[in-house]
Structure formats: structure tokens, C-alpha cells
Amino acid sequence: MKKTWRNTLLSLSMSAALLASAVPTFAAEAPAGFAQTTIKVNGQVVDYASGEALVEKGTTLVPLRSTLEVLGAKLQDVRNGKVRIVVDDRTITLGANAKVVGGVSFIPVRTVAEAAGYDVRWDRQTKTVLLVSKKTGEAARGFLWEVKNGPTTVYLVGSMHIADDSFYPLRDEFEEAFAKADYLGVEIDISKAAGEEQQQMIVDMGTYQDGTTLKDHVSAATYKQIGEILKKNGLEANAFDQFKPWVVETTLGSLQSSDAGYDAGLGVDLYFIQKAVERKIPVLELETYESQLSMFNGLSDELQERNLQAVLDNFGEIADSTNEMAGMWKSGDEDLLLEMTNSIAEDPEYYKALLTDRNIKIADKIAGYLKSGKAEEYFIVVGAAHYLGKDGIIKLLEDQGYTVTRK
């Protein structure tokens, strides 16, 4: 399993949505005035037999009867547009009226989902509404630390940038700390990953501009292996020709994790970004899209091909290693987190670029918040791999005289 850790550690150290696809997608035709979107319930796409989820003036509407069915609720009646449903033997009157489109009754998804006991999240990158049941087992421990300096408090959260519904609900300590926060700090605001500026950066840095293609920059054996995997997945063998090895590597790794049920839309950082928007508190970016993409683009050609080859050689095992990381996160196992983090150090160039250099800059920003002298609370969410070890954020803060306490 250790061989595949380095290929999935991006979920612990980098913002997983930053490599949103640069290839445009086209929605199927929808009724006039509407745009279609996708609904996932606990990670599974809802395939509506009658009607589709629609967006009208920023509000997502879903077919009433079929949505209630997948949420485990029942329709009691609809009178004059008012909807009453039954959830766990309780009758609830929904706070929004039903709307008939093409003979099908629609209702705002947030209204019906929250009444049925689901959290509602939005994945802007894939235009997907994510519904996650609150009726789960014991809350995951995760990684949460606290640092104080005078009247200022900083909470440090170690994130997995991709997750599934089993990560939620988070334990009360996370929610209570966030409820008091005046600011949310993240690596980058991945809710903006599908923006035109960010997509253009991927094209500018991640594609060849000199007339060459991927085939000219990797070995014949590596190129052949890429083609075989693409064909097995229903794509043309040359589908990635325009992209550099680091884009191909991260894309293939993300595909494997996605097939295993992990989604950037359920990532811990995006979860809190969405809550920050709801609370209307500032979201502070500790890095930039440009700096993260430049880190990848600045890797030597040799390292890019090594990383790509490692993904190709372990392609069928990436889902298993992601599962192991998810288990590590949910159990809050510091020893295993440190072991995974240290595995990157076996490649000095990769370790320096992915963690060491970035940790110094992030720790300095956190120290700046601590030195503000203001009675403010910061809730910082960055990849879990950044915190532990001799070059980790916790050690860097301790070296500056701060006491970091696990919560």
C-alpha cells in the first residue's frame, strides 16, 4: 500500500478541485428559462424516471415524489401548492410551494432535503447538489488542533480534500469551533475552481504551447500504457496528448478516487467554505491557484514522469490507498498520518515542493494571525499532510514559541 500513498496524498496536501477539467461540457436541453443540474444522495446520482432536477433563478428544483422516495420520506398530500410529507412518522409541512412543470410537481431541493434530515451542499465544479444524510454512525475524529496567543485563537484543521458521506456529520468540536470563528482560512477557495481565470491557468501551464505533445516528453512505454488505460475507459488513446505529465498524473489519480466514491464536493475544506458563505464570514486564501499550479509545473521533467509512471503502475490500487487514507482521517490516527507524510520525503524534490516550501509560507501566515493582538478566532483548514513531522506546520509554530494542543 505504501507504494500508492504518494499518488493519493494530494487529497491530504493539495486542493483536489484545482485541476477541474478544462474541457467544456454541454448540458442537455432543458425547458425554457431553466438549466439542468445533477443531484447526488449519499454519493449516488439520482436517476429520475420522470422529470429532471432544474435550476430556476438560482434555486434548484427537484421532482417531488421521486425525490421523497430516495430520501426515505413519503408524500402525504399537496393542497393549493402546500406540501405535507411524512418523515420518521412525523408530518411536516414544507416551507415552499410545489411548482408544476410539464405535469410534474417540483419543490426546492434544500426545502425537502433538510426536512428529510439531509445536509445540502453544492459542488460548483460539477454543477452537482450533494445531499448527505445526518443519520450516520459515530462521528469521525479527524484532525483538529488549537493555538492561542493572548486574545487570539487559531483552530487548525487537517483536511482531506476529497471525501464521501461517511465523513459526516463532523464531531461537535469542529462545529463548535467553527461557529465561533471570525475568519475561515483555506489553501485556496476551491468553490471558484470552475472559473474562467482558473481554467485558463490550467490551459496555460498544463498544456504544451510549442507544438510538441505528451508523446514527445515521456518514454514510449509510458505513453503506450497511458493509451491502454484511456481505451479501457472508453477514450481515445491520444486524448491526453496536449497535457503535460503532471496534469495526466493528477487526472488519472482523481478518476480512480472518484470511482471509489470520493468527491471533492464532499471534501472537508469545501464543507467549511460553504458554511462560511452561509454565515457571511470572510474566506482567507493562504495560497493562490497560480502558486499551486506553478508548484506542479515547476517539477522537473524526470519527476513528472516518475510520478505519472507510479500512477500507471498502481492504477488499480489507488482506490484502496484512498480508502486507507479515509480510514486514517476518520480515526484521527496521527502515527499513520505521519507515516504517510514521511513517505513523500523519500523523494527530496517532491517533498520540498509539495510540503516543505509551502508549509513555511502557511505557518508564517498563521503566526501573523496569532500576532494580531485582537480578540478574534481563525478557523484554518489545510491538507492534513501539512501538519506533522519535522517540517510540518505544528513544528514550525512550536519553533516560534506557540503551544499547539490536539482537540
Coordinates of C-alpha atoms in Angstrom, one line a residue:
M1 CA 0.0 0.0 0.0
K2 CA 2.9 2.4 0.7
K3 CA 3.8 2.5 -3.0
T4 CA 0.5 4.1 -3.8
W5 CA 0.4 6.6 -0.9
R6 CA 2.4 9.2 -2.8
N7 CA -0.1 9.1 -5.7
T8 CA -3.1 9.8 -3.5
L9 CA -1.5 12.1 -0.9
L10 CA -2.7 15.1 -3.0
S11 CA -6.1 14.5 -1.2
L12 CA -4.2 15.3 2.1
S13 CA -2.0 18.1 0.8
M14 CA -3.4 19.9 -2.2
S15 CA -6.8 21.2 -3.2
A16 CA -8.3 18.4 -5.2
A17 CA -10.6 20.6 -7.2
L18 CA -7.9 22.9 -8.6
L19 CA -7.5 20.7 -11.6
A20 CA -11.1 21.0 -12.7
S21 CA -11.4 19.8 -16.3
A22 CA -10.6 22.4 -18.9
V23 CA -12.8 20.6 -21.4
P24 CA -16.2 22.3 -21.8
T25 CA -19.3 20.3 -21.0
F26 CA -22.8 20.8 -22.5
A27 CA -26.0 20.4 -20.6
A28 CA -28.9 18.6 -22.2
E29 CA -31.7 20.8 -23.4
A30 CA -34.0 22.0 -20.6
P31 CA -37.3 23.8 -20.6
A32 CA -37.1 27.5 -21.5
G33 CA -35.9 29.5 -18.6
F34 CA -34.4 26.5 -16.8
A35 CA -30.9 24.9 -16.6
Q36 CA -30.3 21.3 -15.6
T37 CA -28.2 20.1 -12.7
T38 CA -27.3 16.8 -11.0
I39 CA -28.4 15.5 -7.6
K40 CA -26.4 13.0 -5.5
V41 CA -27.8 11.4 -2.4
N42 CA -25.0 10.0 -0.2
G43 CA -22.7 9.9 -3.2
Q44 CA -25.1 8.2 -5.6
V45 CA -26.5 10.0 -8.6
V46 CA -30.3 10.2 -8.6
D47 CA -31.7 8.9 -11.9
Y48 CA -35.1 10.5 -12.2
A49 CA -37.6 8.4 -14.2
S50 CA -39.9 11.4 -14.5
G51 CA -38.6 14.9 -14.8
E52 CA -35.0 16.1 -14.0
A53 CA -33.5 18.5 -11.5
L54 CA -33.8 22.0 -12.7
V55 CA -32.4 25.4 -11.7
E56 CA -34.7 28.5 -11.9
K57 CA -33.2 31.8 -10.9
G58 CA -30.6 30.2 -8.7
T59 CA -32.9 27.8 -7.0
T60 CA -32.6 24.0 -7.7
L61 CA -36.0 22.3 -8.1
V62 CA -36.4 18.6 -7.9
P63 CA -39.3 16.2 -8.8
L64 CA -41.3 15.9 -5.6
R65 CA -42.4 12.3 -5.5
S66 CA -39.3 10.6 -6.7
T67 CA -37.0 12.8 -4.5
L68 CA -39.0 11.9 -1.4
E69 CA -38.7 8.2 -2.3
V70 CA -34.9 8.3 -2.5
L71 CA -34.7 10.3 0.7
G72 CA -36.8 7.8 2.6
A73 CA -39.8 10.1 3.1
K74 CA -43.4 9.9 2.0
L75 CA -45.8 12.4 0.4
Q76 CA -48.9 12.9 2.5
D77 CA -50.7 15.4 0.3
V78 CA -50.5 18.6 -1.8
R79 CA -53.2 21.2 -1.3
N80 CA -53.1 24.6 -3.0
G81 CA -49.4 24.1 -3.6
K82 CA -48.7 23.4 0.1
V83 CA -46.8 20.1 0.6
R84 CA -47.0 17.8 3.6
I85 CA -44.6 14.9 3.9
V86 CA -44.0 12.2 6.5
V87 CA -40.5 11.7 7.9
D88 CA -40.0 9.0 10.6
D89 CA -43.7 9.0 11.4
R90 CA -43.7 12.8 11.7
T91 CA -45.9 15.0 9.5
I92 CA -44.0 18.1 8.2
T93 CA -45.4 21.0 6.1
L94 CA -42.7 22.2 3.7
G95 CA -41.8 25.8 3.7
A96 CA -42.1 26.2 0.0
N97 CA -44.9 25.6 -2.5
A98 CA -44.8 22.9 -5.2
K99 CA -44.5 24.1 -8.8
V100 CA -45.8 22.1 -11.7
V101 CA -43.5 21.8 -14.8
G102 CA -44.5 19.6 -17.7
G103 CA -47.1 17.8 -15.5
V104 CA -44.5 17.0 -12.7
S105 CA -44.6 18.7 -9.3
F106 CA -41.2 20.3 -8.4
I107 CA -40.0 21.6 -5.0
P108 CA -36.8 23.4 -3.9
V109 CA -34.2 20.7 -3.1
R110 CA -33.0 22.4 0.0
T111 CA -36.5 22.6 1.4
V112 CA -37.3 19.0 1.0
A113 CA -33.8 17.6 1.8
E114 CA -33.4 19.5 5.1
A115 CA -36.9 18.5 6.2
A116 CA -36.0 14.8 5.5
G117 CA -32.8 15.1 7.6
Y118 CA -30.1 15.8 5.0
D119 CA -27.3 18.3 4.7
V120 CA -27.3 20.2 1.4
R121 CA -24.1 21.2 -0.4
W122 CA -23.2 22.5 -3.8
D123 CA -20.3 21.3 -6.0
R124 CA -19.8 24.3 -8.4
Q125 CA -17.2 22.4 -10.4
T126 CA -19.6 19.6 -11.5
K127 CA -22.8 21.6 -11.0
T128 CA -24.0 18.9 -8.6
V129 CA -26.2 19.2 -5.5
L130 CA -24.9 16.9 -2.8
L131 CA -27.4 15.6 -0.2
V132 CA -25.7 13.9 2.8
S133 CA -27.7 12.1 5.5
K134 CA -27.3 13.2 9.0
K135 CA -28.3 9.8 10.2
T136 CA -24.8 8.2 10.3
G137 CA -22.8 6.4 12.9
E138 CA -20.2 7.7 15.4
A139 CA -18.7 11.0 14.2
A140 CA -15.2 10.8 12.8
R141 CA -12.4 12.1 15.0
G142 CA -10.4 13.8 12.2
F143 CA -7.6 16.3 12.9
L144 CA -8.2 19.4 15.0
W145 CA -5.6 21.5 17.0
E146 CA -5.8 24.8 18.9
V147 CA -3.3 27.6 19.2
K148 CA -3.7 30.6 21.4
N149 CA -1.8 33.9 21.8
G150 CA -3.3 36.5 24.1
P151 CA -6.8 37.2 23.0
T152 CA -6.4 35.4 19.6
T153 CA -7.3 31.8 18.9
V154 CA -6.5 29.8 15.8
Y155 CA -8.0 26.4 15.2
L156 CA -6.1 24.2 12.8
V157 CA -8.0 21.5 10.8
G158 CA -6.3 18.8 8.8
S159 CA -8.4 18.3 5.7
M160 CA -9.0 15.5 3.2
H161 CA -9.9 17.4 0.0
I162 CA -11.9 14.5 -1.3
A163 CA -14.3 12.6 0.9
D164 CA -17.6 10.7 1.0
D165 CA -20.7 10.9 3.1
S166 CA -19.2 8.7 5.8
F167 CA -17.1 11.7 6.9
Y168 CA -20.2 13.5 8.1
P169 CA -21.6 14.7 10.4
L170 CA -18.3 16.0 11.8
R171 CA -17.9 15.8 15.6
D172 CA -19.2 18.6 17.7
E173 CA -15.7 20.1 18.4
F174 CA -15.4 21.0 14.8
E175 CA -18.8 22.6 14.5
E176 CA -18.4 24.5 17.8
A177 CA -15.0 25.9 16.9
F178 CA -16.3 27.0 13.5
A179 CA -19.4 28.6 15.0
K180 CA -17.1 31.0 17.0
A181 CA -14.8 31.7 14.1
D182 CA -14.5 35.2 12.7
Y183 CA -12.5 34.0 9.7
L184 CA -12.1 30.9 7.6
G185 CA -8.6 30.2 6.2
V186 CA -8.1 27.7 3.4
E187 CA -5.3 26.9 0.9
I188 CA -7.4 28.2 -2.0
D189 CA -11.2 28.8 -2.3
I190 CA -12.0 25.7 -4.4
S191 CA -15.6 26.8 -4.9
K192 CA -14.1 29.1 -7.6
A193 CA -12.3 26.2 -9.3
A194 CA -14.5 26.3 -12.4
G195 CA -14.0 30.0 -13.0
E196 CA -12.7 31.1 -16.4
E197 CA -9.5 32.6 -15.0
Q198 CA -8.6 29.4 -13.1
Q199 CA -9.4 27.2 -16.1
Q200 CA -7.2 29.4 -18.3
M201 CA -4.3 28.9 -15.9
I202 CA -4.6 25.2 -16.3
V203 CA -4.5 25.5 -20.1
D204 CA -1.6 28.0 -20.0
M205 CA 0.5 25.9 -17.6
G206 CA -0.7 22.4 -18.1
T207 CA -0.6 22.1 -21.9
Y208 CA 2.2 22.2 -24.5
Q209 CA 2.4 25.5 -26.3
D210 CA 5.4 24.7 -28.6
G211 CA 3.8 22.3 -31.0
T212 CA 5.0 19.2 -29.1
T213 CA 2.7 16.7 -27.4
L214 CA 2.9 14.3 -24.4
K215 CA 4.3 11.6 -26.7
D216 CA 7.4 13.8 -27.2
H217 CA 8.1 14.1 -23.5
V218 CA 7.6 10.6 -22.0
S219 CA 9.0 7.2 -22.8
A220 CA 7.3 5.1 -25.5
A221 CA 6.4 2.5 -22.8
T222 CA 4.8 5.2 -20.6
Y223 CA 2.9 6.7 -23.5
K224 CA 1.6 3.2 -24.5
Q225 CA 0.5 2.5 -21.0
I226 CA -1.5 5.7 -20.9
G227 CA -3.2 4.9 -24.2
E228 CA -4.2 1.4 -22.9
I229 CA -5.8 2.8 -19.8
L230 CA -7.6 5.5 -21.8
K231 CA -9.0 3.0 -24.2
K232 CA -10.2 0.7 -21.4
N233 CA -12.1 3.7 -20.1
G234 CA -13.8 4.5 -23.4
L235 CA -11.5 7.3 -24.5
E236 CA -9.1 7.8 -27.5
A237 CA -5.6 6.7 -26.8
N238 CA -4.3 10.2 -27.6
A239 CA -6.9 12.0 -25.5
F240 CA -4.3 13.5 -23.2
D241 CA -1.7 14.4 -25.9
Q242 CA -2.0 18.1 -25.2
F243 CA -1.4 17.9 -21.5
K244 CA 1.9 17.7 -19.5
P245 CA 2.6 14.7 -17.4
W246 CA 1.6 16.3 -14.1
V247 CA -1.9 17.0 -15.4
V248 CA -2.2 13.4 -16.7
E249 CA -1.0 12.1 -13.4
T250 CA -3.4 14.1 -11.2
T251 CA -6.3 13.5 -13.6
L252 CA -5.8 9.7 -13.6
G253 CA -5.4 9.6 -9.8
S254 CA -8.6 11.7 -9.4
L255 CA -10.5 9.4 -11.7
Q256 CA -9.6 6.3 -9.6
S257 CA -10.6 8.1 -6.3
S258 CA -13.9 9.2 -7.9
D259 CA -14.7 5.7 -9.0
A260 CA -14.2 4.6 -5.3
G261 CA -16.9 7.1 -4.3
Y262 CA -14.7 10.1 -3.1
D263 CA -15.8 13.5 -4.3
A264 CA -14.2 17.0 -4.0
G265 CA -17.7 18.3 -3.4
L266 CA -17.7 16.4 -0.1
G267 CA -14.2 17.5 0.9
V268 CA -13.7 18.9 4.4
D269 CA -12.4 22.3 3.2
L270 CA -15.3 22.8 0.7
Y271 CA -17.7 21.8 3.5
F272 CA -16.5 24.7 5.6
I273 CA -16.2 27.1 2.7
Q274 CA -19.9 26.6 2.1
K275 CA -20.7 27.1 5.7
A276 CA -18.6 30.3 5.7
V277 CA -20.7 31.6 2.8
E278 CA -23.9 30.9 4.7
R279 CA -22.5 32.7 7.8
K280 CA -21.2 35.5 5.7
I281 CA -17.7 35.4 7.3
P282 CA -14.5 36.2 5.2
V283 CA -12.7 33.3 3.5
L284 CA -8.9 33.9 3.6
E285 CA -6.8 32.2 0.9
L286 CA -3.4 31.1 2.3
E287 CA -2.2 30.3 -1.2
T288 CA -3.3 31.0 -4.8
Y289 CA -4.3 28.9 -7.8
E290 CA -1.3 30.2 -9.6
S291 CA 1.1 29.2 -6.8
Q292 CA -0.4 25.7 -6.6
L293 CA -0.3 25.1 -10.3
S294 CA 3.2 26.6 -10.6
M295 CA 4.4 24.1 -8.0
F296 CA 3.3 21.2 -10.2
N297 CA 4.5 22.9 -13.4
G298 CA 7.9 23.6 -11.8
L299 CA 8.7 19.9 -11.1
S300 CA 11.5 18.5 -13.1
D301 CA 10.6 16.5 -16.3
E302 CA 12.1 13.5 -14.6
L303 CA 10.0 13.8 -11.5
Q304 CA 6.8 14.4 -13.5
E305 CA 7.3 11.2 -15.5
R306 CA 8.2 9.3 -12.3
N307 CA 5.0 10.4 -10.6
L308 CA 3.0 9.6 -13.7
Q309 CA 4.6 6.2 -14.1
A310 CA 3.8 5.4 -10.4
V311 CA 0.2 6.2 -11.0
L312 CA 0.1 4.0 -14.1
D313 CA 1.9 1.1 -12.4
N314 CA -0.5 1.2 -9.4
F315 CA -3.6 2.3 -11.3
G316 CA -5.9 -0.4 -9.9
E317 CA -4.7 0.2 -6.3
I318 CA -5.3 3.9 -5.9
A319 CA -8.8 3.4 -4.7
D320 CA -7.6 1.1 -2.0
S321 CA -5.0 3.6 -0.8
T322 CA -7.6 6.3 -0.8
N323 CA -9.8 4.1 1.4
E324 CA -6.9 3.6 3.7
M325 CA -6.3 7.4 4.0
A326 CA -10.0 8.0 4.6
G327 CA -9.9 5.4 7.4
M328 CA -6.8 7.2 8.8
W329 CA -8.6 10.5 8.8
K330 CA -11.8 9.3 10.4
S331 CA -9.9 7.6 13.2
G332 CA -7.6 10.6 13.6
D333 CA -4.5 8.4 13.6
E334 CA -1.5 10.7 14.0
D335 CA 1.0 7.9 13.7
L336 CA -0.4 6.8 10.3
L337 CA -0.7 10.4 9.1
L338 CA 3.0 11.0 10.0
E339 CA 4.0 7.7 8.2
M340 CA 2.1 8.8 5.1
T341 CA 3.6 12.3 5.2
N342 CA 7.1 10.9 5.6
S343 CA 6.7 8.6 2.6
I344 CA 6.8 11.7 0.4
A345 CA 10.2 12.6 1.9
E346 CA 11.7 9.6 0.0
D347 CA 11.7 11.9 -3.0
P348 CA 13.5 15.1 -1.8
E349 CA 12.4 17.2 -4.8
Y350 CA 8.8 16.3 -4.4
Y351 CA 8.8 16.6 -0.6
K352 CA 10.3 20.1 -0.8
A353 CA 7.8 21.3 -3.4
L354 CA 4.7 19.7 -2.1
L355 CA 5.2 20.3 1.6
T356 CA 8.4 22.0 2.9
D357 CA 8.3 25.2 1.0
R358 CA 4.5 25.6 1.3
N359 CA 4.4 24.8 5.0
I360 CA 6.8 27.6 5.8
K361 CA 4.6 30.2 4.0
I362 CA 1.4 28.8 5.5
A363 CA 2.9 28.7 9.0
D364 CA 4.1 32.3 8.7
K365 CA 0.6 33.5 7.7
I366 CA -0.9 31.7 10.7
A367 CA 1.7 33.2 13.0
G368 CA 0.7 36.6 11.6
Y369 CA -2.9 36.0 12.7
L370 CA -1.7 35.0 16.1
K371 CA 0.3 38.2 16.5
S372 CA -2.7 40.4 15.6
G373 CA -3.4 41.2 19.3
K374 CA -7.2 41.1 18.5
A375 CA -9.9 39.1 20.2
E376 CA -10.6 37.1 17.1
E377 CA -10.8 33.5 16.2
Y378 CA -9.5 31.9 13.0
F379 CA -10.5 28.5 11.6
I380 CA -7.7 27.3 9.3
V381 CA -8.4 24.3 7.0
V382 CA -5.5 22.9 5.0
G383 CA -4.5 19.4 3.9
A384 CA -3.7 17.1 6.8
A385 CA -0.3 16.2 5.4
H386 CA 0.9 19.7 6.1
Y387 CA 0.8 19.5 9.9
L388 CA 3.1 16.7 11.2
G389 CA 6.8 15.9 11.0
K390 CA 10.0 17.9 11.3
D391 CA 8.9 20.3 8.5
G392 CA 5.2 20.4 9.5
I393 CA 3.2 23.4 10.4
I394 CA 2.8 22.4 14.0
K395 CA 6.6 22.1 14.5
L396 CA 7.1 25.4 12.7
L397 CA 4.7 27.2 15.1
E398 CA 6.2 25.5 18.1
D399 CA 9.6 26.7 17.0
Q400 CA 8.2 30.2 17.2
G401 CA 7.1 29.7 20.8
Y402 CA 3.5 28.7 20.3
T403 CA 1.8 25.8 22.1
V404 CA -0.3 23.6 19.8
T405 CA -2.9 21.4 21.5
R406 CA -4.8 18.5 19.9
K407 CA -8.5 18.7 20.4

